[in-house]
């Protein structure tokens, strides 16, 4: 009798598991025109004077044997153009509030040096400055986003920088720009008024910073340019909702183009875990931190809605990404880390959140572009590789400036040690040519997930797919195997009478295109 009961128990358990595997998540996508456009600037990037992001990354100097244009690597320019990079934030980060822009103009041999107190205590020779950065942005076809020095700078200094970069008439700063070889202004639109004013930007209170912002913003208006410039306030540290409340309450809306938010996916700030050799539990904790972005954006948006119901002020998540321990043997102040399938899943899920909140989130900047944190590009002397995150950003570029299509579904759960997370992340859009793009992420590290989509309502018949996945969650592209993780054709779906049935492998990101 006991053997019979044991057999029946095993059969019941197997049946239960089979049933669980066959459960299908039904995703509804509304084909409506009354939706916001997904601003291309959500897909922005960040380049700080930190480690090998600028020197040894973007910038190798015009005497380098590595092919370059005015010292900037041609292979990086080509890769970022292929990524359709919409904007690039510079020079920081914490570095911004120690940076004095006049140190980085004029003949390079005459430029003073400073010590980069935030990142490794290295000597900064200022050989990469305003002209180098803004000319590079022109090569990229990207909008520059300059982060101004409020912490150790002056109102006059920042006002002069705006005049130097933007004014076409005769003035002291435009004359200086012309003397330094640039006749026409660059017309920089996006200006950050300080960075992390609550921390490395001055350890200010929200009330004090709001006053400083008003003062600085008053003197950096640009009346010559159509539409003026977009002034962006140094935003909150993750869930500091009081910071957003104080800024929205105390700064007039006509002085405020955007309010920042910074949030990194980190296991524990004191013990961040390895970038490659991590357990499933560590992966789960990283994704739990990353998916908190949904709550952060929702709650910060609710505060902004109280003071700005018409949503004129943009939320700008100008620092986001995964943060782990540095690669063994590298300078801890350089923040050089590898980039695995965990980062691909993190990027895809985060971008879905931004897309779905396109009514308020109108710019974001992945930290950082080259050789730092969740980089899209890694270099080693002459070599350059594209990371899994690069491939996600490129795959998702189809959403840039497309109309958001609202998605609704009840996600299955991903469970580790009794804790749960939503296993499925999704967003959708329709581009100007009528093509529909649906991005799907399976966060679950072990289990496939089945999804059903009604494509009849979307008016599409032909569907193709692309997937980014790998054999192991910890896989990454190395300089020895640079193409271990690349996009491939995805075919594990079937269209049955207008119902698209999709099977998503564990830790994978999929883009479907329908026409």
Short mmCIF file of C-alpha atoms in Angstrom, two decimals:
data_model
loop_
_atom_site.label_atom_id
_atom_site.label_comp_id
_atom_site.label_asym_id
_atom_site.label_seq_id
_atom_site.Cartn_x
_atom_site.Cartn_y
_atom_site.Cartn_z
CA UNK A 1 0.00 0.00 0.00
CA UNK A 2 2.84 2.40 0.88
CA UNK A 3 4.51 1.69 -2.48
CA UNK A 4 1.25 2.42 -4.28
CA UNK A 5 0.84 5.73 -2.45
CA UNK A 6 4.43 6.67 -3.20
CA UNK A 7 3.92 5.87 -6.90
CA UNK A 8 0.71 7.92 -7.01
CA UNK A 9 2.46 10.82 -5.30
CA UNK A 10 5.26 10.79 -7.87
CA UNK A 11 2.75 10.63 -10.74
CA UNK A 12 0.78 13.52 -9.25
CA UNK A 13 3.94 15.62 -8.82
CA UNK A 14 5.01 14.94 -12.43
CA UNK A 15 1.55 15.88 -13.67
CA UNK A 16 1.66 19.06 -11.62
CA UNK A 17 5.05 20.01 -13.11
CA UNK A 18 3.82 19.23 -16.63
CA UNK A 19 0.78 21.41 -16.07
CA UNK A 20 2.94 24.25 -14.75
CA UNK A 21 5.14 24.07 -17.84
CA UNK A 22 2.10 24.27 -20.09
CA UNK A 23 0.60 27.33 -18.39
CA UNK A 24 0.41 30.21 -20.85
CA UNK A 25 0.71 33.91 -20.16
CA UNK A 26 -1.74 35.83 -22.31
CA UNK A 27 -0.43 39.27 -23.25
CA UNK A 28 -2.87 41.85 -24.54
CA UNK A 29 -1.51 44.66 -26.71
CA UNK A 30 -3.80 47.57 -27.55
CA UNK A 31 -3.49 48.96 -31.05
CA UNK A 32 -4.33 52.55 -30.21
CA UNK A 33 -3.14 55.89 -31.55
CA UNK A 34 -3.75 57.86 -28.35
CA UNK A 35 -0.45 56.94 -26.75
CA UNK A 36 2.86 58.72 -26.15
CA UNK A 37 5.87 58.39 -28.40
CA UNK A 38 8.82 56.49 -26.97
CA UNK A 39 11.46 59.21 -26.97
CA UNK A 40 14.64 58.04 -28.66
CA UNK A 41 16.62 59.70 -25.86
CA UNK A 42 15.56 56.88 -23.51
CA UNK A 43 18.35 54.98 -25.29
CA UNK A 44 21.08 57.42 -24.26
CA UNK A 45 24.55 56.72 -22.89
CA UNK A 46 27.04 58.14 -20.41
CA UNK A 47 30.77 58.88 -20.70
CA UNK A 48 32.60 60.00 -17.57
CA UNK A 49 36.26 60.75 -16.98
CA UNK A 50 36.49 57.51 -15.05
CA UNK A 51 38.93 54.64 -15.53
CA UNK A 52 39.29 53.76 -19.21
CA UNK A 53 36.03 55.24 -20.44
CA UNK A 54 37.58 58.31 -22.07
CA UNK A 55 41.35 57.70 -22.09
CA UNK A 56 42.09 54.27 -23.50
CA UNK A 57 38.44 53.93 -24.43
CA UNK A 58 36.96 56.60 -26.66
CA UNK A 59 40.14 58.63 -26.88
CA UNK A 60 43.52 57.27 -27.91
CA UNK A 61 45.07 60.50 -29.25
CA UNK A 62 45.75 61.48 -32.84
CA UNK A 63 49.21 59.92 -32.83
CA UNK A 64 47.87 56.45 -31.99
CA UNK A 65 48.30 53.56 -34.43
CA UNK A 66 44.68 52.64 -33.72
CA UNK A 67 42.60 54.17 -36.56
CA UNK A 68 41.06 57.36 -35.22
CA UNK A 69 39.51 60.69 -36.10
CA UNK A 70 41.04 63.54 -34.09
CA UNK A 71 42.07 60.98 -31.47
CA UNK A 72 38.68 59.23 -31.17
CA UNK A 73 38.63 55.53 -32.14
CA UNK A 74 36.93 54.93 -35.47
CA UNK A 75 35.71 51.46 -34.48
CA UNK A 76 33.88 52.87 -31.44
CA UNK A 77 32.33 55.63 -33.54
CA UNK A 78 31.11 53.06 -36.09
CA UNK A 79 29.70 50.76 -33.40
CA UNK A 80 27.82 53.55 -31.63
CA UNK A 81 26.43 54.93 -34.89
CA UNK A 82 25.18 51.43 -35.66
CA UNK A 83 23.55 51.49 -32.23
CA UNK A 84 21.73 54.72 -33.20
CA UNK A 85 23.02 56.40 -30.05
CA UNK A 86 20.72 59.41 -29.54
CA UNK A 87 22.60 61.31 -26.82
CA UNK A 88 25.74 61.13 -24.71
CA UNK A 89 26.20 62.56 -21.21
CA UNK A 90 29.61 64.03 -20.22
CA UNK A 91 31.95 64.72 -18.30
CA UNK A 92 30.33 63.02 -15.29
CA UNK A 93 29.13 61.80 -12.87
CA UNK A 94 31.02 62.78 -9.77
CA UNK A 95 33.85 64.07 -11.96
CA UNK A 96 31.57 66.81 -13.32
CA UNK A 97 31.51 68.76 -10.05
CA UNK A 98 35.30 68.95 -9.99
CA UNK A 99 35.63 69.75 -13.70
CA UNK A 100 36.44 73.27 -14.86
CA UNK A 101 35.79 73.39 -18.58
CA UNK A 102 38.33 76.11 -19.39
CA UNK A 103 41.08 73.66 -18.36
CA UNK A 104 40.12 71.55 -21.40
CA UNK A 105 40.28 74.09 -24.23
CA UNK A 106 43.11 75.66 -26.21
CA UNK A 107 46.46 74.06 -27.15
CA UNK A 108 46.72 70.68 -25.41
CA UNK A 109 50.30 71.32 -24.30
CA UNK A 110 49.14 74.38 -22.34
CA UNK A 111 46.31 72.69 -20.48
CA UNK A 112 46.70 72.30 -16.70
CA UNK A 113 46.49 68.94 -14.99
CA UNK A 114 44.24 67.98 -12.09
CA UNK A 115 43.87 64.94 -9.87
CA UNK A 116 40.76 62.85 -10.41
CA UNK A 117 39.91 62.59 -6.71
CA UNK A 118 36.82 60.43 -7.25
CA UNK A 119 38.15 57.73 -9.54
CA UNK A 120 41.52 56.26 -8.68
CA UNK A 121 43.43 59.43 -7.82
CA UNK A 122 44.95 59.52 -11.30
CA UNK A 123 46.26 62.63 -13.01
CA UNK A 124 43.86 64.12 -15.55
CA UNK A 125 45.75 66.00 -18.27
CA UNK A 126 42.62 67.56 -19.84
CA UNK A 127 43.68 66.48 -23.33
CA UNK A 128 40.07 65.49 -23.97
CA UNK A 129 37.91 68.58 -23.51
CA UNK A 130 34.89 70.48 -24.80
CA UNK A 131 35.90 70.58 -28.49
CA UNK A 132 36.89 66.91 -28.46
CA UNK A 133 33.63 65.81 -26.91
CA UNK A 134 31.26 67.99 -28.93
CA UNK A 135 33.03 67.21 -32.20
CA UNK A 136 32.80 63.52 -31.31
CA UNK A 137 29.05 63.89 -30.76
CA UNK A 138 28.80 65.37 -34.25
CA UNK A 139 30.58 62.30 -35.63
CA UNK A 140 28.13 60.10 -33.73
CA UNK A 141 25.07 62.08 -34.77
CA UNK A 142 24.20 62.23 -31.06
CA UNK A 143 22.93 65.09 -28.93
CA UNK A 144 25.49 66.14 -26.29
CA UNK A 145 24.27 66.31 -22.69
CA UNK A 146 26.67 68.42 -20.64
CA UNK A 147 26.72 68.05 -16.86
CA UNK A 148 27.65 71.42 -15.33
CA UNK A 149 29.80 71.99 -12.26
CA UNK A 150 27.68 73.25 -9.36
CA UNK A 151 29.57 71.63 -6.49
CA UNK A 152 32.89 73.45 -6.93
CA UNK A 153 32.06 75.77 -9.82
CA UNK A 154 30.42 79.16 -10.13
CA UNK A 155 27.37 80.55 -11.87
CA UNK A 156 29.63 82.64 -14.10
CA UNK A 157 31.68 79.60 -15.10
CA UNK A 158 28.62 77.64 -16.21
CA UNK A 159 27.09 80.67 -17.92
CA UNK A 160 30.32 81.16 -19.84
CA UNK A 161 30.28 77.52 -20.94
CA UNK A 162 26.80 77.93 -22.42
CA UNK A 163 27.91 81.06 -24.25
CA UNK A 164 31.08 79.32 -25.48
CA UNK A 165 29.20 76.35 -26.95
CA UNK A 166 26.00 78.03 -28.13
CA UNK A 167 26.36 81.72 -29.00
CA UNK A 168 26.90 82.63 -32.66
CA UNK A 169 27.26 86.42 -32.24
CA UNK A 170 30.19 88.39 -30.92
CA UNK A 171 30.98 87.89 -27.24
CA UNK A 172 34.02 87.11 -25.08
CA UNK A 173 33.27 83.38 -25.06
CA UNK A 174 32.32 83.04 -28.74
CA UNK A 175 35.48 84.94 -29.65
CA UNK A 176 37.47 82.50 -27.51
CA UNK A 177 35.77 79.55 -29.22
CA UNK A 178 36.71 80.94 -32.64
CA UNK A 179 40.28 81.51 -31.47
CA UNK A 180 40.36 77.82 -30.53
CA UNK A 181 39.34 76.76 -34.02
CA UNK A 182 35.55 76.47 -33.98
CA UNK A 183 33.64 79.16 -35.86
CA UNK A 184 30.08 77.89 -35.61
CA UNK A 185 28.55 77.05 -32.21
CA UNK A 186 27.51 73.49 -31.41
CA UNK A 187 24.08 74.52 -30.07
CA UNK A 188 24.08 72.20 -27.06
CA UNK A 189 20.50 71.61 -25.93
CA UNK A 190 20.77 69.48 -22.77
CA UNK A 191 22.42 70.90 -19.64
CA UNK A 192 22.61 69.22 -16.26
CA UNK A 193 22.74 71.61 -13.30
CA UNK A 194 25.14 69.61 -11.15
CA UNK A 195 25.24 65.88 -10.48
CA UNK A 196 24.18 63.92 -7.39
CA UNK A 197 23.93 67.11 -5.35
CA UNK A 198 22.82 64.93 -2.42
CA UNK A 199 26.23 63.18 -2.45
CA UNK A 200 29.47 63.74 -4.36
CA UNK A 201 28.02 66.90 -5.91
CA UNK A 202 28.05 68.76 -2.59
CA UNK A 203 26.18 66.75 0.08
CA UNK A 204 23.35 69.29 -0.15
CA UNK A 205 19.88 69.05 1.26
CA UNK A 206 17.02 69.06 -1.24
CA UNK A 207 15.96 72.53 -0.09
CA UNK A 208 19.46 73.97 -0.46
CA UNK A 209 19.95 72.42 -3.88
CA UNK A 210 16.59 73.74 -5.11
CA UNK A 211 17.81 77.26 -4.31
CA UNK A 212 21.14 76.65 -6.02
CA UNK A 213 19.38 75.23 -9.05
CA UNK A 214 17.18 78.31 -9.38
CA UNK A 215 20.22 80.56 -9.21
CA UNK A 216 22.28 78.63 -11.77
CA UNK A 217 19.32 78.06 -14.10
CA UNK A 218 18.57 81.78 -14.15
CA UNK A 219 21.92 82.61 -15.70
CA UNK A 220 22.20 79.85 -18.30
CA UNK A 221 19.20 80.73 -20.44
CA UNK A 222 19.82 80.66 -24.17
CA UNK A 223 17.50 83.15 -25.83
CA UNK A 224 19.19 82.90 -29.21
CA UNK A 225 18.23 79.31 -29.92
CA UNK A 226 14.73 78.28 -30.92
CA UNK A 227 13.16 76.50 -28.00
CA UNK A 228 16.03 77.49 -25.73
CA UNK A 229 17.90 74.82 -23.82
CA UNK A 230 16.70 72.01 -21.57
CA UNK A 231 17.88 72.50 -18.00
CA UNK A 232 17.98 69.27 -16.00
CA UNK A 233 17.95 69.14 -12.21
CA UNK A 234 20.20 66.75 -10.29
CA UNK A 235 17.66 64.17 -9.22
CA UNK A 236 17.09 61.71 -6.43
CA UNK A 237 19.14 58.82 -5.21
CA UNK A 238 16.87 55.90 -6.05
CA UNK A 239 13.87 55.97 -3.65
CA UNK A 240 14.46 59.43 -2.15
CA UNK A 241 10.96 60.64 -2.99
CA UNK A 242 11.32 63.68 -0.74
CA UNK A 243 14.06 64.98 -3.05
CA UNK A 244 11.70 64.95 -6.03
CA UNK A 245 8.90 66.47 -3.95
CA UNK A 246 11.05 69.39 -2.82
CA UNK A 247 12.36 70.11 -6.32
CA UNK A 248 8.94 70.00 -7.94
CA UNK A 249 7.48 72.18 -5.20
CA UNK A 250 10.23 74.80 -5.03
CA UNK A 251 11.40 75.20 -8.64
CA UNK A 252 9.10 77.01 -11.10
CA UNK A 253 8.12 74.70 -13.95
CA UNK A 254 9.26 77.20 -16.57
CA UNK A 255 12.82 76.80 -15.22
CA UNK A 256 12.70 73.01 -15.18
CA UNK A 257 13.15 70.88 -18.28
CA UNK A 258 13.84 67.62 -16.53
CA UNK A 259 14.35 66.00 -13.13
CA UNK A 260 16.89 63.22 -12.81
CA UNK A 261 16.72 59.86 -11.07
CA UNK A 262 19.73 57.60 -10.42
CA UNK A 263 19.34 53.91 -9.68
CA UNK A 264 21.83 51.06 -9.93
CA UNK A 265 21.02 47.37 -9.71
CA UNK A 266 23.30 46.22 -6.92
CA UNK A 267 23.15 43.26 -4.55
CA UNK A 268 24.75 45.09 -1.62
CA UNK A 269 26.85 48.24 -1.74
CA UNK A 270 29.36 46.69 0.67
CA UNK A 271 29.53 43.34 -1.13
CA UNK A 272 28.46 43.72 -4.74
CA UNK A 273 29.37 40.24 -5.95
CA UNK A 274 31.41 39.14 -8.93
CA UNK A 275 30.50 40.24 -12.44
CA UNK A 276 30.89 36.73 -13.88
CA UNK A 277 31.15 34.10 -11.16
CA UNK A 278 27.77 34.56 -9.49
CA UNK A 279 25.10 32.18 -8.24
CA UNK A 280 21.45 32.07 -9.20
CA UNK A 281 20.65 33.63 -5.83
CA UNK A 282 22.95 36.56 -6.62
CA UNK A 283 21.38 36.87 -10.06
CA UNK A 284 17.93 36.96 -8.45
CA UNK A 285 18.99 39.70 -6.04
CA UNK A 286 20.45 41.77 -8.88
CA UNK A 287 17.23 41.44 -10.86
CA UNK A 288 15.16 42.29 -7.80
CA UNK A 289 17.12 45.54 -7.51
CA UNK A 290 16.84 46.20 -11.26
CA UNK A 291 13.08 45.58 -11.41
CA UNK A 292 12.59 48.06 -8.58
CA UNK A 293 12.88 50.62 -11.37
CA UNK A 294 9.16 50.05 -12.05
CA UNK A 295 8.26 51.17 -8.53
CA UNK A 296 10.71 54.08 -8.62
CA UNK A 297 9.43 55.46 -11.91
CA UNK A 298 5.81 55.03 -10.83
CA UNK A 299 6.23 56.77 -7.48
CA UNK A 300 8.45 59.60 -8.73
CA UNK A 301 5.96 60.13 -11.58
CA UNK A 302 3.08 60.39 -9.12
CA UNK A 303 4.92 63.15 -7.25
CA UNK A 304 5.70 64.99 -10.47
CA UNK A 305 2.06 64.67 -11.56
CA UNK A 306 0.94 66.63 -8.49
CA UNK A 307 2.87 69.70 -9.60
CA UNK A 308 2.97 69.07 -13.34
CA UNK A 309 -0.22 67.28 -14.41
CA UNK A 310 0.43 68.11 -18.05
CA UNK A 311 3.74 66.26 -17.87
CA UNK A 312 5.80 69.11 -19.30
CA UNK A 313 8.80 68.21 -17.15
CA UNK A 314 10.63 65.05 -18.22
CA UNK A 315 11.87 62.36 -15.88
CA UNK A 316 15.46 61.68 -16.86
CA UNK A 317 17.03 58.50 -15.51
CA UNK A 318 20.52 59.68 -16.34
CA UNK A 319 22.36 56.89 -14.52
CA UNK A 320 21.22 53.27 -14.48
CA UNK A 321 22.70 49.80 -14.87
CA UNK A 322 24.25 46.88 -13.00
CA UNK A 323 27.10 47.47 -10.55
CA UNK A 324 29.39 44.61 -9.46
CA UNK A 325 32.90 44.16 -8.11
CA UNK A 326 35.66 45.08 -10.56
CA UNK A 327 37.50 42.44 -12.57
CA UNK A 328 40.26 40.91 -10.46
CA UNK A 329 43.59 42.68 -10.85
CA UNK A 330 42.13 45.94 -12.13
CA UNK A 331 42.12 49.31 -10.37
CA UNK A 332 39.10 49.35 -8.00
CA UNK A 333 38.61 53.03 -8.83
CA UNK A 334 38.20 52.25 -12.55
CA UNK A 335 34.96 50.23 -12.20
CA UNK A 336 35.85 47.82 -15.01
CA UNK A 337 33.50 44.83 -15.00
CA UNK A 338 32.47 42.09 -17.40
CA UNK A 339 29.04 41.90 -19.02
CA UNK A 340 27.11 38.60 -19.05
CA UNK A 341 23.64 37.35 -19.93
CA UNK A 342 22.56 38.79 -16.57
CA UNK A 343 23.25 42.25 -17.99
CA UNK A 344 21.31 41.46 -21.16
CA UNK A 345 18.25 40.48 -19.12
CA UNK A 346 18.71 43.52 -16.87
CA UNK A 347 18.95 45.89 -19.84
CA UNK A 348 15.96 44.44 -21.66
CA UNK A 349 13.75 44.54 -18.56
CA UNK A 350 14.77 48.10 -17.68
CA UNK A 351 14.20 49.41 -21.20
CA UNK A 352 10.75 47.81 -21.19
CA UNK A 353 9.96 49.78 -18.02
CA UNK A 354 11.12 53.03 -19.60
CA UNK A 355 9.13 52.35 -22.77
CA UNK A 356 5.97 51.67 -20.80
CA UNK A 357 6.38 54.98 -18.93
CA UNK A 358 7.11 57.02 -22.06
CA UNK A 359 4.58 59.66 -20.99
CA UNK A 360 7.04 60.84 -18.31
CA UNK A 361 10.40 59.13 -18.91
CA UNK A 362 11.89 60.94 -21.90
CA UNK A 363 15.62 60.43 -21.45
CA UNK A 364 17.85 57.85 -19.80
CA UNK A 365 21.59 57.18 -19.79
CA UNK A 366 23.09 53.74 -19.33
CA UNK A 367 26.19 53.83 -17.13
CA UNK A 368 28.59 53.71 -18.85
CA UNK A 369 29.43 53.54 -22.52
CA UNK A 370 32.98 52.12 -22.68
CA UNK A 371 34.99 50.04 -20.17
CA UNK A 372 33.03 51.18 -17.09
CA UNK A 373 30.18 49.42 -15.23
CA UNK A 374 27.52 48.02 -17.61
CA UNK A 375 29.39 49.06 -20.74
CA UNK A 376 28.23 48.37 -24.27
CA UNK A 377 31.85 48.33 -25.50
CA UNK A 378 35.06 46.94 -23.97
CA UNK A 379 38.54 47.60 -25.30
CA UNK A 380 41.97 46.07 -24.81
CA UNK A 381 44.61 48.07 -26.65
CA UNK A 382 43.76 47.57 -30.36
CA UNK A 383 40.94 45.13 -29.66
CA UNK A 384 37.30 46.06 -29.20
CA UNK A 385 34.31 43.86 -28.35
CA UNK A 386 30.58 44.43 -28.15
CA UNK A 387 28.90 43.23 -24.98
CA UNK A 388 25.51 41.50 -24.58
CA UNK A 389 24.14 44.85 -23.42
CA UNK A 390 25.24 46.41 -26.71
CA UNK A 391 23.24 43.83 -28.62
CA UNK A 392 20.16 44.48 -26.47
CA UNK A 393 20.40 48.24 -27.04
CA UNK A 394 20.77 47.72 -30.76
CA UNK A 395 17.89 45.25 -30.90
CA UNK A 396 15.66 47.66 -28.96
CA UNK A 397 16.57 50.65 -31.14
CA UNK A 398 13.47 49.90 -33.22
CA UNK A 399 11.43 51.44 -30.37
CA UNK A 400 13.12 54.84 -30.78
CA UNK A 401 10.51 57.50 -31.62
CA UNK A 402 7.83 54.83 -32.19
CA UNK A 403 4.30 55.01 -30.76
CA UNK A 404 3.89 53.08 -27.53
CA UNK A 405 1.42 50.19 -27.67
CA UNK A 406 0.16 49.48 -24.13
CA UNK A 407 0.65 45.91 -22.91
CA UNK A 408 -1.25 44.16 -20.14
CA UNK A 409 -0.74 40.69 -18.66
CA UNK A 410 -0.40 38.77 -15.44
CA UNK A 411 3.18 37.58 -15.25
CA UNK A 412 4.10 34.13 -13.97
CA UNK A 413 6.47 34.16 -11.04
CA UNK A 414 10.15 33.40 -10.83
CA UNK A 415 10.90 31.93 -7.41
CA UNK A 416 14.23 31.54 -5.59
CA UNK A 417 14.50 30.67 -1.90
CA UNK A 418 10.84 31.52 -1.32
CA UNK A 419 11.12 34.99 -2.87
CA UNK A 420 9.39 35.84 -6.12
CA UNK A 421 9.79 38.21 -9.06
CA UNK A 422 7.72 38.68 -12.23
CA UNK A 423 9.22 36.28 -14.76
CA UNK A 424 8.07 38.13 -17.87
CA UNK A 425 8.78 41.70 -18.96
CA UNK A 426 7.33 43.21 -22.13
CA UNK A 427 6.82 46.39 -24.13
CA UNK A 428 5.55 47.12 -27.64
CA UNK A 429 5.50 49.92 -30.20
CA UNK A 430 4.47 50.79 -33.74
CA UNK A 431 6.92 52.68 -35.92
CA UNK A 432 6.19 55.32 -38.56
CA UNK A 433 6.04 52.64 -41.26
CA UNK A 434 3.39 50.67 -39.40
CA UNK A 435 5.67 47.86 -38.24
CA UNK A 436 4.91 46.53 -34.75
CA UNK A 437 7.78 45.56 -32.43
CA UNK A 438 7.29 43.51 -29.28
CA UNK A 439 10.17 43.06 -26.84
CA UNK A 440 9.92 40.15 -24.42
CA UNK A 441 12.22 39.15 -21.57
CA UNK A 442 12.20 35.93 -19.58
CA UNK A 443 13.84 36.76 -16.26
CA UNK A 444 13.53 33.17 -15.01
CA UNK A 445 16.96 31.56 -14.91
CA UNK A 446 15.67 27.97 -15.18
CA UNK A 447 12.28 27.68 -16.83
CA UNK A 448 10.85 28.32 -20.25
CA UNK A 449 7.73 30.47 -20.36
CA UNK A 450 4.88 30.20 -22.82
CA UNK A 451 3.18 33.34 -24.09
CA UNK A 452 0.13 33.93 -26.25
CA UNK A 453 -0.41 37.13 -28.23
CA UNK A 454 -3.49 38.12 -30.20
CA UNK A 455 -2.00 39.51 -33.41
CA UNK A 456 -5.37 39.98 -35.15
CA UNK A 457 -6.03 43.13 -33.13
CA UNK A 458 -2.60 44.44 -34.11
CA UNK A 459 -3.37 44.03 -37.78
CA UNK A 460 -0.19 42.04 -38.51
CA UNK A 461 0.18 38.79 -40.42
CA UNK A 462 3.86 38.15 -40.93
CA UNK A 463 6.03 37.84 -37.82
CA UNK A 464 9.79 37.42 -37.53
CA UNK A 465 11.89 37.14 -34.40
CA UNK A 466 15.38 37.77 -32.98
CA UNK A 467 16.71 36.34 -29.72
CA UNK A 468 19.66 36.98 -27.43
CA UNK A 469 20.46 34.07 -25.14
CA UNK A 470 23.26 31.64 -24.35
CA UNK A 471 23.97 28.22 -22.85
CA UNK A 472 24.81 29.62 -19.42
CA UNK A 473 23.57 32.62 -17.50
CA UNK A 474 27.19 33.53 -16.72
CA UNK A 475 28.32 33.52 -20.36
CA UNK A 476 29.94 36.66 -21.78
CA UNK A 477 31.85 37.94 -24.80
CA UNK A 478 35.60 37.94 -24.23
CA UNK A 479 38.45 39.21 -26.37
CA UNK A 480 39.16 35.55 -27.20
CA UNK A 481 35.50 34.72 -28.00
CA UNK A 482 33.95 38.08 -28.95
CA UNK A 483 30.86 36.58 -30.59
CA UNK A 484 29.77 34.07 -27.98
CA UNK A 485 26.58 36.08 -27.38
CA UNK A 486 25.09 37.66 -30.49
CA UNK A 487 21.53 38.06 -31.80
CA UNK A 488 20.20 35.05 -33.69
CA UNK A 489 16.99 34.24 -35.52
CA UNK A 490 14.14 33.17 -33.22
CA UNK A 491 11.63 30.67 -34.60
CA UNK A 492 10.07 29.03 -31.55
CA UNK A 493 6.62 30.47 -32.14
CA UNK A 494 3.54 29.65 -34.18
CA UNK A 495 0.64 31.69 -35.51
CA UNK A 496 -2.56 29.75 -34.93
CA UNK A 497 -5.59 31.57 -36.28
CA UNK A 498 -4.31 34.98 -35.21
CA UNK A 499 -2.97 33.76 -31.87
CA UNK A 500 0.81 33.89 -31.65
CA UNK A 501 2.10 31.14 -29.36
CA UNK A 502 5.64 31.81 -28.17
CA UNK A 503 8.05 29.70 -26.16
CA UNK A 504 10.70 31.83 -24.42
CA UNK A 505 13.82 30.09 -23.11
CA UNK A 506 15.24 30.95 -19.67
CA UNK A 507 17.23 34.21 -19.31
CA UNK A 508 16.57 35.37 -22.82
CA UNK A 509 15.47 38.54 -24.62
CA UNK A 510 13.35 38.42 -27.78
CA UNK A 511 12.28 41.02 -30.31
CA UNK A 512 9.32 40.21 -32.55
CA UNK A 513 8.54 42.27 -35.63
CA UNK A 514 5.12 42.13 -37.22
CA UNK A 515 3.93 43.66 -40.47
#
